[in-house]
PDB file of C-alpha atoms in Angstrom:
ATOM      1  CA  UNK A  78     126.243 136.177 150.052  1.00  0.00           C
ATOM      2  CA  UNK A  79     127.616 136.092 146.420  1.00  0.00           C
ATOM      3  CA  UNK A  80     131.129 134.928 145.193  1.00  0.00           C
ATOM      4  CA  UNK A  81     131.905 134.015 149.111  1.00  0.00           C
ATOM      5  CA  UNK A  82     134.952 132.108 148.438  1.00  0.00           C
ATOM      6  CA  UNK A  83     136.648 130.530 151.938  1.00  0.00           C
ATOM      7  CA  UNK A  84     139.037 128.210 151.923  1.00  0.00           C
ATOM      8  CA  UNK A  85     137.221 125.794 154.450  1.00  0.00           C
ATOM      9  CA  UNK A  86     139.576 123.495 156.171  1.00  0.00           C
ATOM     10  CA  UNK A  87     139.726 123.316 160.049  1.00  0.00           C
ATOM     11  CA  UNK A  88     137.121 126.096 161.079  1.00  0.00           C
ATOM     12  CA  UNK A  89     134.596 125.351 163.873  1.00  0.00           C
ATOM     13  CA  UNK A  90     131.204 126.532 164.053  1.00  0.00           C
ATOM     14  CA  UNK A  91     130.534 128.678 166.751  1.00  0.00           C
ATOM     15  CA  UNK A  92     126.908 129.926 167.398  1.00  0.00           C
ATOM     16  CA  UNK A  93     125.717 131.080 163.767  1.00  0.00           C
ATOM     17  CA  UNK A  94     129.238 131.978 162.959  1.00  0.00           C
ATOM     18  CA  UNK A  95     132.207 130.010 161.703  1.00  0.00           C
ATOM     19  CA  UNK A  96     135.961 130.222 162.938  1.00  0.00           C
ATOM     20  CA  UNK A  97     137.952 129.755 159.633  1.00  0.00           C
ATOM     21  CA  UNK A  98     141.553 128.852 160.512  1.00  0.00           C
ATOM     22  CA  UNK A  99     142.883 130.578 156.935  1.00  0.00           C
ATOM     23  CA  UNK A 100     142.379 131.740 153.810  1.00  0.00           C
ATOM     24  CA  UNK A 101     141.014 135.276 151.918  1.00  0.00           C
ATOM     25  CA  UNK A 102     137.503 135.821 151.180  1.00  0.00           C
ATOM     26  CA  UNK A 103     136.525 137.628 148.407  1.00  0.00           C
ATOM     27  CA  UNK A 104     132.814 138.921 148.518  1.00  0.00           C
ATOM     28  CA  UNK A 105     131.756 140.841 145.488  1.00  0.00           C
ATOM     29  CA  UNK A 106     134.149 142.611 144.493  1.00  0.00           C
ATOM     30  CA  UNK A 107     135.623 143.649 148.011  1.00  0.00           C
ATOM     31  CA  UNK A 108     139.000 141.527 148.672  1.00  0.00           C
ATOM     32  CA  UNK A 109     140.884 140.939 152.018  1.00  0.00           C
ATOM     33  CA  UNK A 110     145.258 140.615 152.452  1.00  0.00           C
ATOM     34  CA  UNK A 111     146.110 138.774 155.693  1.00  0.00           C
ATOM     35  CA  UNK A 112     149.795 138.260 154.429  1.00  0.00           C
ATOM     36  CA  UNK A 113     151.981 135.672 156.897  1.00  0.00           C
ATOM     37  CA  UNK A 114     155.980 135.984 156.928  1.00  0.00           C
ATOM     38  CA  UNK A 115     155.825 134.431 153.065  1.00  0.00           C
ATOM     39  CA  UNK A 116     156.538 137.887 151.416  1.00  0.00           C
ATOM     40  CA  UNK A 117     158.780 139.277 153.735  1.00  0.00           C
ATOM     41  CA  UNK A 118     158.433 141.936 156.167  1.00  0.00           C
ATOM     42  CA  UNK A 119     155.471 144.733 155.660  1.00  0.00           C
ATOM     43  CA  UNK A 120     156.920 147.926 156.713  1.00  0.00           C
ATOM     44  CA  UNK A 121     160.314 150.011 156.725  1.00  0.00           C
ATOM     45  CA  UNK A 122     161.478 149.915 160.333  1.00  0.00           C
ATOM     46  CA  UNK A 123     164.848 149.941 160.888  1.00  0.00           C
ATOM     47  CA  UNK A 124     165.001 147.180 163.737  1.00  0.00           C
ATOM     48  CA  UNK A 125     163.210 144.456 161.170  1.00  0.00           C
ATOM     49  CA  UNK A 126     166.266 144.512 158.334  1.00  0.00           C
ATOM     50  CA  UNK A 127     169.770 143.950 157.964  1.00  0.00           C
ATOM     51  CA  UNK A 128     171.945 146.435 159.761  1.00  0.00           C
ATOM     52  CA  UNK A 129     173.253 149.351 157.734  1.00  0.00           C
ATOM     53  CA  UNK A 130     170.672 149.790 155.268  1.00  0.00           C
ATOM     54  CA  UNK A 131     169.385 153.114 154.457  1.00  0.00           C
ATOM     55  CA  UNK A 132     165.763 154.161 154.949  1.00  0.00           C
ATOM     56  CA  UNK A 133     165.320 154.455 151.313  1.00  0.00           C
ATOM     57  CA  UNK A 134     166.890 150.562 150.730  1.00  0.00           C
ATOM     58  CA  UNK A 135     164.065 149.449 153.185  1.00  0.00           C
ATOM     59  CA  UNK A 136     161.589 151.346 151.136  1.00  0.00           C
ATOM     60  CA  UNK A 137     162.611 149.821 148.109  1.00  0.00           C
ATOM     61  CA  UNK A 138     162.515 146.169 149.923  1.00  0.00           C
ATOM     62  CA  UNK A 139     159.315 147.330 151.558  1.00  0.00           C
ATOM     63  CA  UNK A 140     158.120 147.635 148.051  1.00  0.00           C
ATOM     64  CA  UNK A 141     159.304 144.596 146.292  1.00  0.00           C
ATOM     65  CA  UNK A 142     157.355 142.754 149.420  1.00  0.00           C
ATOM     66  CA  UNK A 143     154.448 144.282 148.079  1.00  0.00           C
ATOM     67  CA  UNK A 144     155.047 143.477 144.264  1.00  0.00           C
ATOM     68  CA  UNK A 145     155.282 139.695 145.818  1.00  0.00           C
ATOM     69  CA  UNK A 146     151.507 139.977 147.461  1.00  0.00           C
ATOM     70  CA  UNK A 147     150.538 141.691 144.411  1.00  0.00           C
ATOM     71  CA  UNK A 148     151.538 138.888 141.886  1.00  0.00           C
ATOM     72  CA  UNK A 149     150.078 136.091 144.526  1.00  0.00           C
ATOM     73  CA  UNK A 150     146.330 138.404 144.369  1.00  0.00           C
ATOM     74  CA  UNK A 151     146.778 138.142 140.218  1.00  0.00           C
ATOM     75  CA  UNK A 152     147.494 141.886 139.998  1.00  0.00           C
ATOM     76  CA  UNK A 153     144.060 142.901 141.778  1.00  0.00           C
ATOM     77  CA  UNK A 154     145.780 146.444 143.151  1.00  0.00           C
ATOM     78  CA  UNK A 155     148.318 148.501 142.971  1.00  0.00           C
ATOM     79  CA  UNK A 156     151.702 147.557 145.428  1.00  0.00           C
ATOM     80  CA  UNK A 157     152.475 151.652 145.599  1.00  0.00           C
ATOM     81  CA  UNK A 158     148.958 152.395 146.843  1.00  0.00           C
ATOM     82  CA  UNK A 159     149.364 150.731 150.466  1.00  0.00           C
ATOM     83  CA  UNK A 160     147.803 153.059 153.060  1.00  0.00           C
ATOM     84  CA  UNK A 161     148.227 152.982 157.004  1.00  0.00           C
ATOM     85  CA  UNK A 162     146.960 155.840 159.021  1.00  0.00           C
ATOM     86  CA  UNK A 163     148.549 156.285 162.276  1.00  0.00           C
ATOM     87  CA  UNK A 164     146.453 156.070 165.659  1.00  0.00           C
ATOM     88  CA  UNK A 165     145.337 158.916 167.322  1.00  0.00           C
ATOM     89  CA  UNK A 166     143.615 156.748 170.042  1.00  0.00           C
ATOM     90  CA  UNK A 167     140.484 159.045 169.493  1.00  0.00           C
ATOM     91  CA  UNK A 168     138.232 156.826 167.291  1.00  0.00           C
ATOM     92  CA  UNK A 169     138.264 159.381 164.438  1.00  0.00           C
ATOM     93  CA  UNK A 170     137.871 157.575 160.723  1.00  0.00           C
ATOM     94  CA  UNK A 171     139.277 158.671 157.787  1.00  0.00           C
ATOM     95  CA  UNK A 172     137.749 158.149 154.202  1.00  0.00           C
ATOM     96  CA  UNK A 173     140.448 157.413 151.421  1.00  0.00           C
ATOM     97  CA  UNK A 174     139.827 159.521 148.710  1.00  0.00           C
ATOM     98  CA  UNK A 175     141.223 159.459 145.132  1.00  0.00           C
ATOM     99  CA  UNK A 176     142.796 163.445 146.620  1.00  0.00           C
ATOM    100  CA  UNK A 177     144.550 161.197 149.035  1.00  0.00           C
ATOM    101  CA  UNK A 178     145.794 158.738 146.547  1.00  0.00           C
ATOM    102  CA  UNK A 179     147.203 160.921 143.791  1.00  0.00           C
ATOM    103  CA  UNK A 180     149.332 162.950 146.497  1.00  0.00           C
ATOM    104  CA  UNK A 181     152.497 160.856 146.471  1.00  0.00           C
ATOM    105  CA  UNK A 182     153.143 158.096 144.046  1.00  0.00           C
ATOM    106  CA  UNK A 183     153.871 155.605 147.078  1.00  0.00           C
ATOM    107  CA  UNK A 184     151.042 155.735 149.204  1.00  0.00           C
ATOM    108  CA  UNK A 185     153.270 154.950 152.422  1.00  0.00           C
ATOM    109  CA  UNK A 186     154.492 158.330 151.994  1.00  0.00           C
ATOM    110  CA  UNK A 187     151.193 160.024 153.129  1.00  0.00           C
ATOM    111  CA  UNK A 188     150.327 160.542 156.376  1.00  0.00           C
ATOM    112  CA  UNK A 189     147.210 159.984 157.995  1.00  0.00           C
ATOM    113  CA  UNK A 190     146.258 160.817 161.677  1.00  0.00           C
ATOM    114  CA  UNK A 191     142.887 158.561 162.241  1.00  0.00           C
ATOM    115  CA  UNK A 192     142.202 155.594 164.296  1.00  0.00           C
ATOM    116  CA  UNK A 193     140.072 153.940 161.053  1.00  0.00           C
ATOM    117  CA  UNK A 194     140.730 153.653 157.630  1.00  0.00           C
ATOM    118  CA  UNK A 195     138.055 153.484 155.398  1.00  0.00           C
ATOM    119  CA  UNK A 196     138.638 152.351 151.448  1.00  0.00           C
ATOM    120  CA  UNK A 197     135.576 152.506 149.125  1.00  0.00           C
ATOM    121  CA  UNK A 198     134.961 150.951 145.658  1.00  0.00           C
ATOM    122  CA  UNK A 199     135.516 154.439 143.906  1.00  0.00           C
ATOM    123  CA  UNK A 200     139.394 154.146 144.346  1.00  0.00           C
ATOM    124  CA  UNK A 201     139.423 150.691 142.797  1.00  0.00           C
ATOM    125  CA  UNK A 202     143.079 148.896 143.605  1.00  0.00           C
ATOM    126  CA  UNK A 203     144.122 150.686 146.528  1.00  0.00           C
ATOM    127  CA  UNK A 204     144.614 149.064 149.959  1.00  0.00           C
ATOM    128  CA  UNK A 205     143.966 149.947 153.338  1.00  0.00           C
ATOM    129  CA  UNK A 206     145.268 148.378 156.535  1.00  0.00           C
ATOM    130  CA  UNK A 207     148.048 147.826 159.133  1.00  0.00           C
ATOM    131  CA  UNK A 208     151.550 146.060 159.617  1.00  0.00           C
ATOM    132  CA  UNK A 209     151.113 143.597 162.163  1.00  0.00           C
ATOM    133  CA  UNK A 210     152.363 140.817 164.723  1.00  0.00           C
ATOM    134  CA  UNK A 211     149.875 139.650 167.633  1.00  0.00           C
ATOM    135  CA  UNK A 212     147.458 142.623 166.789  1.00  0.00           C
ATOM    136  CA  UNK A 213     144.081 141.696 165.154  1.00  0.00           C
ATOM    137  CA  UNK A 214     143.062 144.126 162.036  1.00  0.00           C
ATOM    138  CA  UNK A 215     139.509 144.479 162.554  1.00  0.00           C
ATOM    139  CA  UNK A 216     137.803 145.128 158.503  1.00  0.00           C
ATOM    140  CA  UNK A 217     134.088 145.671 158.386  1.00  0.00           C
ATOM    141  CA  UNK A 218     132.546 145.973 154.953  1.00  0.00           C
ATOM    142  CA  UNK A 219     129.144 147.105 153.811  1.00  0.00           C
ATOM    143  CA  UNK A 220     129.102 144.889 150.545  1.00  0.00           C
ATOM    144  CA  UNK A 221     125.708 147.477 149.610  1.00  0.00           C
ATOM    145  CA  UNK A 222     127.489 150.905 149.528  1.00  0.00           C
ATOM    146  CA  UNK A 223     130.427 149.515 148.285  1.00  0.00           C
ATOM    147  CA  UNK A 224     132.651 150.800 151.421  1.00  0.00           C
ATOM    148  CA  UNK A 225     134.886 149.176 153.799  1.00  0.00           C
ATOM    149  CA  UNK A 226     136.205 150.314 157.069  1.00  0.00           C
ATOM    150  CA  UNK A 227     140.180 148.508 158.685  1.00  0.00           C
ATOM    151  CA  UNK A 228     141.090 149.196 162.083  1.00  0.00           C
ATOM    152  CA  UNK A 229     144.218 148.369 164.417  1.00  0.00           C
ATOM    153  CA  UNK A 230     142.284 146.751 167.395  1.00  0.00           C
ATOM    154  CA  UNK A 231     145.557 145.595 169.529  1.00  0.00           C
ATOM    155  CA  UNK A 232     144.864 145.347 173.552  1.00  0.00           C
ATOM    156  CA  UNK A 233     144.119 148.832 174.284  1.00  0.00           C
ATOM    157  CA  UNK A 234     142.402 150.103 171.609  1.00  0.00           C
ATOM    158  CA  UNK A 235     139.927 146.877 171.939  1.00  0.00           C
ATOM    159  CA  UNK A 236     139.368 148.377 175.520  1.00  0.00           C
ATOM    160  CA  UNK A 237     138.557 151.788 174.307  1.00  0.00           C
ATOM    161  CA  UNK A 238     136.331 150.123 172.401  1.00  0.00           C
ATOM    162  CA  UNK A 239     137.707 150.748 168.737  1.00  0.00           C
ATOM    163  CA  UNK A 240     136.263 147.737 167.118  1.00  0.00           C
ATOM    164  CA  UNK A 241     132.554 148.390 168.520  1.00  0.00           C
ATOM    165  CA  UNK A 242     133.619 152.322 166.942  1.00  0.00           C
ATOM    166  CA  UNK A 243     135.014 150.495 163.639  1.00  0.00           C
ATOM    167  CA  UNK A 244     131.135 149.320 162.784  1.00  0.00           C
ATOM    168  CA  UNK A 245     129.548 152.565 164.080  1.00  0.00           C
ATOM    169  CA  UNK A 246     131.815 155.024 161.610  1.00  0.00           C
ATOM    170  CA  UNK A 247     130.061 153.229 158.751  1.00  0.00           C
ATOM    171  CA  UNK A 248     126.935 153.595 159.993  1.00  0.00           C
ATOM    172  CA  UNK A 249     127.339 157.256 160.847  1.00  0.00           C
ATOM    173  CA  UNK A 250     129.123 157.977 157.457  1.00  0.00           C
ATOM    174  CA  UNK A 251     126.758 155.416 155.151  1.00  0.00           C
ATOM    175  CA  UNK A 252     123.998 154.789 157.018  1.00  0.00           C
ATOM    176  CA  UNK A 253     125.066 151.201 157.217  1.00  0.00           C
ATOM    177  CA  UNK A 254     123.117 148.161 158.099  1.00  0.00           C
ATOM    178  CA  UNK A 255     124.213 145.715 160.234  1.00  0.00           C
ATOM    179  CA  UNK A 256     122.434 143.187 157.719  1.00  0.00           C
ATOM    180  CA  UNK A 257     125.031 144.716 154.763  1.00  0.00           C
ATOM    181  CA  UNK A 258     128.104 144.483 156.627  1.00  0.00           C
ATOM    182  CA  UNK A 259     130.372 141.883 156.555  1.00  0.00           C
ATOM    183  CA  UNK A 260     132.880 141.301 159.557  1.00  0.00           C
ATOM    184  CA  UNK A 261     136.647 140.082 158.701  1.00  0.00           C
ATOM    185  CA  UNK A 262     138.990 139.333 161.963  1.00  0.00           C
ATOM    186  CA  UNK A 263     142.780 139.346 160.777  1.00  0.00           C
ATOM    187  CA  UNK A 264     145.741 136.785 162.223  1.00  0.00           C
ATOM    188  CA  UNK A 265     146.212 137.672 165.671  1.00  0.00           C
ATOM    189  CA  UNK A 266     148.013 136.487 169.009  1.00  0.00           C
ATOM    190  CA  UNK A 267     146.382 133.275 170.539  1.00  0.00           C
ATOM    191  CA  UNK A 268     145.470 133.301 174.357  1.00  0.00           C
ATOM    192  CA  UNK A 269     149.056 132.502 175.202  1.00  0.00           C
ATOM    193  CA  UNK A 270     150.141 136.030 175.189  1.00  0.00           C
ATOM    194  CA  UNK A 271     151.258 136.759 178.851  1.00  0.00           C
ATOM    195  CA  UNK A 272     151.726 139.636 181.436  1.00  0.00           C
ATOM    196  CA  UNK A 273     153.273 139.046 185.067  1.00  0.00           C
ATOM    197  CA  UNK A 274     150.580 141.475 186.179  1.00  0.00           C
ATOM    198  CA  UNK A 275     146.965 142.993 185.289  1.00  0.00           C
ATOM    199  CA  UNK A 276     147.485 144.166 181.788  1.00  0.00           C
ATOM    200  CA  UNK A 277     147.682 148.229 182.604  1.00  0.00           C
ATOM    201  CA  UNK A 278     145.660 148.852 179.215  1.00  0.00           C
ATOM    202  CA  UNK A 279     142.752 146.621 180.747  1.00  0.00           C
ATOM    203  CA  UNK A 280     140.459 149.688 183.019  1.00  0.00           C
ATOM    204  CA  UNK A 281     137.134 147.946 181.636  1.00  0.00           C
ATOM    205  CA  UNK A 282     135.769 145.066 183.460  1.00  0.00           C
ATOM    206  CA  UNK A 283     134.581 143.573 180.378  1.00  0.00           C
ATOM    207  CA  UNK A 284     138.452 141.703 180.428  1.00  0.00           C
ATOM    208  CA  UNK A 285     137.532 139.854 183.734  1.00  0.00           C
ATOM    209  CA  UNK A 286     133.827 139.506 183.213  1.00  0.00           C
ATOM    210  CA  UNK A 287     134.265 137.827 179.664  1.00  0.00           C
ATOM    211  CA  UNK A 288     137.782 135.968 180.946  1.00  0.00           C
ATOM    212  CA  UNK A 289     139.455 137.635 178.352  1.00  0.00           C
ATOM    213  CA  UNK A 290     141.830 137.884 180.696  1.00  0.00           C
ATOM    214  CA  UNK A 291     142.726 135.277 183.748  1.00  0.00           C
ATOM    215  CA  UNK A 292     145.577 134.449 186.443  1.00  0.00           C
ATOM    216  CA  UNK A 293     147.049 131.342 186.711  1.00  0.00           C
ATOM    217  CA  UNK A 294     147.807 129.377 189.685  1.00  0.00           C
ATOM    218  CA  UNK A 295     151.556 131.264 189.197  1.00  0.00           C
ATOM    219  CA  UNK A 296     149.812 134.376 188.957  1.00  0.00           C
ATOM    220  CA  UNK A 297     150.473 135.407 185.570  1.00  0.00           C
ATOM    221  CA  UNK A 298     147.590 136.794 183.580  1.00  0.00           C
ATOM    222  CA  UNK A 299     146.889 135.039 180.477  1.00  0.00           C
ATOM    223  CA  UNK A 300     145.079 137.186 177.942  1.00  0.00           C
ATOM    224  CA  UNK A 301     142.839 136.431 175.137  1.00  0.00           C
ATOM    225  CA  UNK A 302     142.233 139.270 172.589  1.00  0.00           C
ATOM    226  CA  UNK A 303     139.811 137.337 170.328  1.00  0.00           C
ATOM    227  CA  UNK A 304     137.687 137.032 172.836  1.00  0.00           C
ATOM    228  CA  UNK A 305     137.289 140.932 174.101  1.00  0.00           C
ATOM    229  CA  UNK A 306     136.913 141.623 170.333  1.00  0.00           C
ATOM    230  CA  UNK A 307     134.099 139.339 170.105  1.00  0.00           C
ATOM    231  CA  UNK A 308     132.388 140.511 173.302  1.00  0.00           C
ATOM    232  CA  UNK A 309     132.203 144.018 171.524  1.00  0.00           C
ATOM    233  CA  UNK A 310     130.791 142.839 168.336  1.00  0.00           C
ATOM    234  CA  UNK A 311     127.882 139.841 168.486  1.00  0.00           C
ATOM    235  CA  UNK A 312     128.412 137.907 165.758  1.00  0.00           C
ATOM    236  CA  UNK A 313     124.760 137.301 166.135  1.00  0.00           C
ATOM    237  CA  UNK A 314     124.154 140.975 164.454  1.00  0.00           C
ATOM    238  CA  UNK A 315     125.997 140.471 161.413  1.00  0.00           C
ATOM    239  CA  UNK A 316     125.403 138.078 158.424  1.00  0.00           C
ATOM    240  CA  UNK A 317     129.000 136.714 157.715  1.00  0.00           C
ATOM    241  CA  UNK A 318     131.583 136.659 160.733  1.00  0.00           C
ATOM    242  CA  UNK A 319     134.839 135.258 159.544  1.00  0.00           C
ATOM    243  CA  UNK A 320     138.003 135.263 162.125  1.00  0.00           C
ATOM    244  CA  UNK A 321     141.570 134.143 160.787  1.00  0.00           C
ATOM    245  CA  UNK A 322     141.999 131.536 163.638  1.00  0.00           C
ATOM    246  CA  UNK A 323     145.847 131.725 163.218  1.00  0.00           C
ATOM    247  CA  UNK A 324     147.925 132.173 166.565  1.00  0.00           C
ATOM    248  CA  UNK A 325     150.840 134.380 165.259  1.00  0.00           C
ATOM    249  CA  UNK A 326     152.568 133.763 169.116  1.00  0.00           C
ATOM    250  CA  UNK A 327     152.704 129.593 167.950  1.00  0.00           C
ATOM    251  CA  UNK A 328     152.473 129.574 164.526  1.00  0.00           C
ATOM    252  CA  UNK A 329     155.826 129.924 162.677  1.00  0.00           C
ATOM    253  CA  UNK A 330     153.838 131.131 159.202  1.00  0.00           C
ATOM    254  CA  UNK A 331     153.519 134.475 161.463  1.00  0.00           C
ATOM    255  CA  UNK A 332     155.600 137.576 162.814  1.00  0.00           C
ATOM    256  CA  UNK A 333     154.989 138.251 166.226  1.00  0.00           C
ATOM    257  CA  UNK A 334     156.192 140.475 168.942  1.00  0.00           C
ATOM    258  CA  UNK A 335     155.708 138.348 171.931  1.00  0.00           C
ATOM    259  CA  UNK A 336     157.392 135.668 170.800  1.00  0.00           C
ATOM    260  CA  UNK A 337     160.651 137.930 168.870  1.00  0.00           C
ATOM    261  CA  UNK A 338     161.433 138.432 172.964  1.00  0.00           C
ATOM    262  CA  UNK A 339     162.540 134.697 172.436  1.00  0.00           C
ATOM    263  CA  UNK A 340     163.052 134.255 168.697  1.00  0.00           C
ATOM    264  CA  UNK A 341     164.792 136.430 166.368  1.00  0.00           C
ATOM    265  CA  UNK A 342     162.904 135.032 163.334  1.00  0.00           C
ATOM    266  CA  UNK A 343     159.361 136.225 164.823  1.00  0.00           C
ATOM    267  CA  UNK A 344     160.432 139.630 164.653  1.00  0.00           C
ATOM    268  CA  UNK A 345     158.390 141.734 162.232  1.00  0.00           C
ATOM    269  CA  UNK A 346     155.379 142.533 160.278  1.00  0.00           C
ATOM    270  CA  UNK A 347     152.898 141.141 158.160  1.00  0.00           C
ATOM    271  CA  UNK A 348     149.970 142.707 156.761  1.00  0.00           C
ATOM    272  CA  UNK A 349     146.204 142.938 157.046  1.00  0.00           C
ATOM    273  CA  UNK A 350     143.920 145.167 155.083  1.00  0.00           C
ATOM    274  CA  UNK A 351     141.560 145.573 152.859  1.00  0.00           C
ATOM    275  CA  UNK A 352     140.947 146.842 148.640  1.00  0.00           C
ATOM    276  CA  UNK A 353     138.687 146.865 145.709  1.00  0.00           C
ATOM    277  CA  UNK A 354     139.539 144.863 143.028  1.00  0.00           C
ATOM    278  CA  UNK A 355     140.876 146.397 140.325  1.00  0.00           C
ATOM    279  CA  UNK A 356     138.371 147.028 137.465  1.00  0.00           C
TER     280      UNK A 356
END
């Protein structure tokens, strides 16, 4: 790999892949965001700002929180072209097309029905991704065709086997090789996250056969999303595996919806995608 760039303190090696606990990587000229609670809160929702603002005051905080990531990637994209599709639980993709991007000036105004995202290196500072907290952004990038695919793989989409579907839709759209594509895991809940009974997203056995998901003596079932995201893709079939190790449940750097039940200040999003640098 060229220009691989990891920040590598506290990772364990796992098989022929490596656990990194933090950091973006920049390969070529493909970069990753995985942005904690430092730049405030990455989306508009009412329920995440001070009571009373209006929808477009959250917009414009929304967008100074993106000026802030900006200025910390030295001005590699654009803070109005943020895109998020929104799920249609189908495993449909979407290619981001310079169409797309000139539609609205703030990319968070278009809307996009498609389970993946895919940003390529002909729309050159534009990012692709998801607000956050517990969910791991899956972002698969073939570093030969210059194209990169983000997906939301939270609990049930993992068992509808989106991030197995994430690799696939560049293979069926680029031809892919497993060999060309590079595999980034985004912050995500540790294997704290609890339910008082079987998960009702879980209807493949893969969660019990992998222990992704096990009761405790006081019968609550402990689930481990990292895990079932593994299971789906072998990191023995790709040629760099990185996973952001971070537990957003125990780690105060991190929004997180399972522990905002308990903590105010967890309450949130952060942000995981993907762009092109900027030429």
């Amino acid at each position: 790999m060229e220009n691989l760039d990891v920040r590598r303190n506290n990772y364990m090696k796992v098989g022929k892949y490596a656990i990194y606990k933090a950091g973006t990587m920049p390969v070529n000229n493909v970069r990753m965001i995985d942005t904690t609670k430092e730049f405030g809160c990455m989306n508009t929702a009412e329920r995440f700002y001070e009571e009373g603002l209006t929808k477009e005051e959250r917009k414009a905080l929304f967008l100074e929180h993106r000026m802030l990531v900006n200025l910390s990637h030295d001005g590699e994209f654009d803070p109005y072209k943020f895109y998020m599709p929104s799920q249609t639980k189908d495993g449909s993709a979407t290619v981001l097309t310079q169409e797309m991007v000139d539609a609205y000036q703030d990319g968070w105004d278009l809307d996009i029905k498609s389970d993946i995202l895919i940003v390529t290196d002909k729309t050159p500072g534009v990012v692709a991704g998801y607000p956050v907290a517990d969910c791991p952004v899956l972002i698969a990038s073939d570093l030969k065709n210059g194209v990169t695919a983000t997906a939301h793989c939270g609990a049930e989409m993992i068992d509808r086997y989106l991030p197995q579907m994430t690799v696939e839709a560049l293979q069926s759209k680029y031809d892919s090789k497993l060999d060309d594509i590079y595999i980034y895991v985004g912050s995500h809940a540790g294997d704290s996250w609890t339910y008082d009974c079987m998960p009702p997203f879980a209807k493949e056995s893969f969660w019990e056969e992998t222990g992704a998901i096990k009761q405790n003596k006081d019968g609550n079932y402990k689930i481990d999303l990292r895990k079932a995201l593994l299971y789906q893709l072998n990191p023995e079939k790709f040629e760099s595996y990185i996973v952001n190790n971070d537990d957003t449940i125990t780690n105060s750097n991190y929004y997180s919806n399972s522990a905002a039940r308990n903590n105010k200040s967890k309450a949130g999003r952060q942000f995981t995608g993907a762009y092109y640098k900027k030429r």
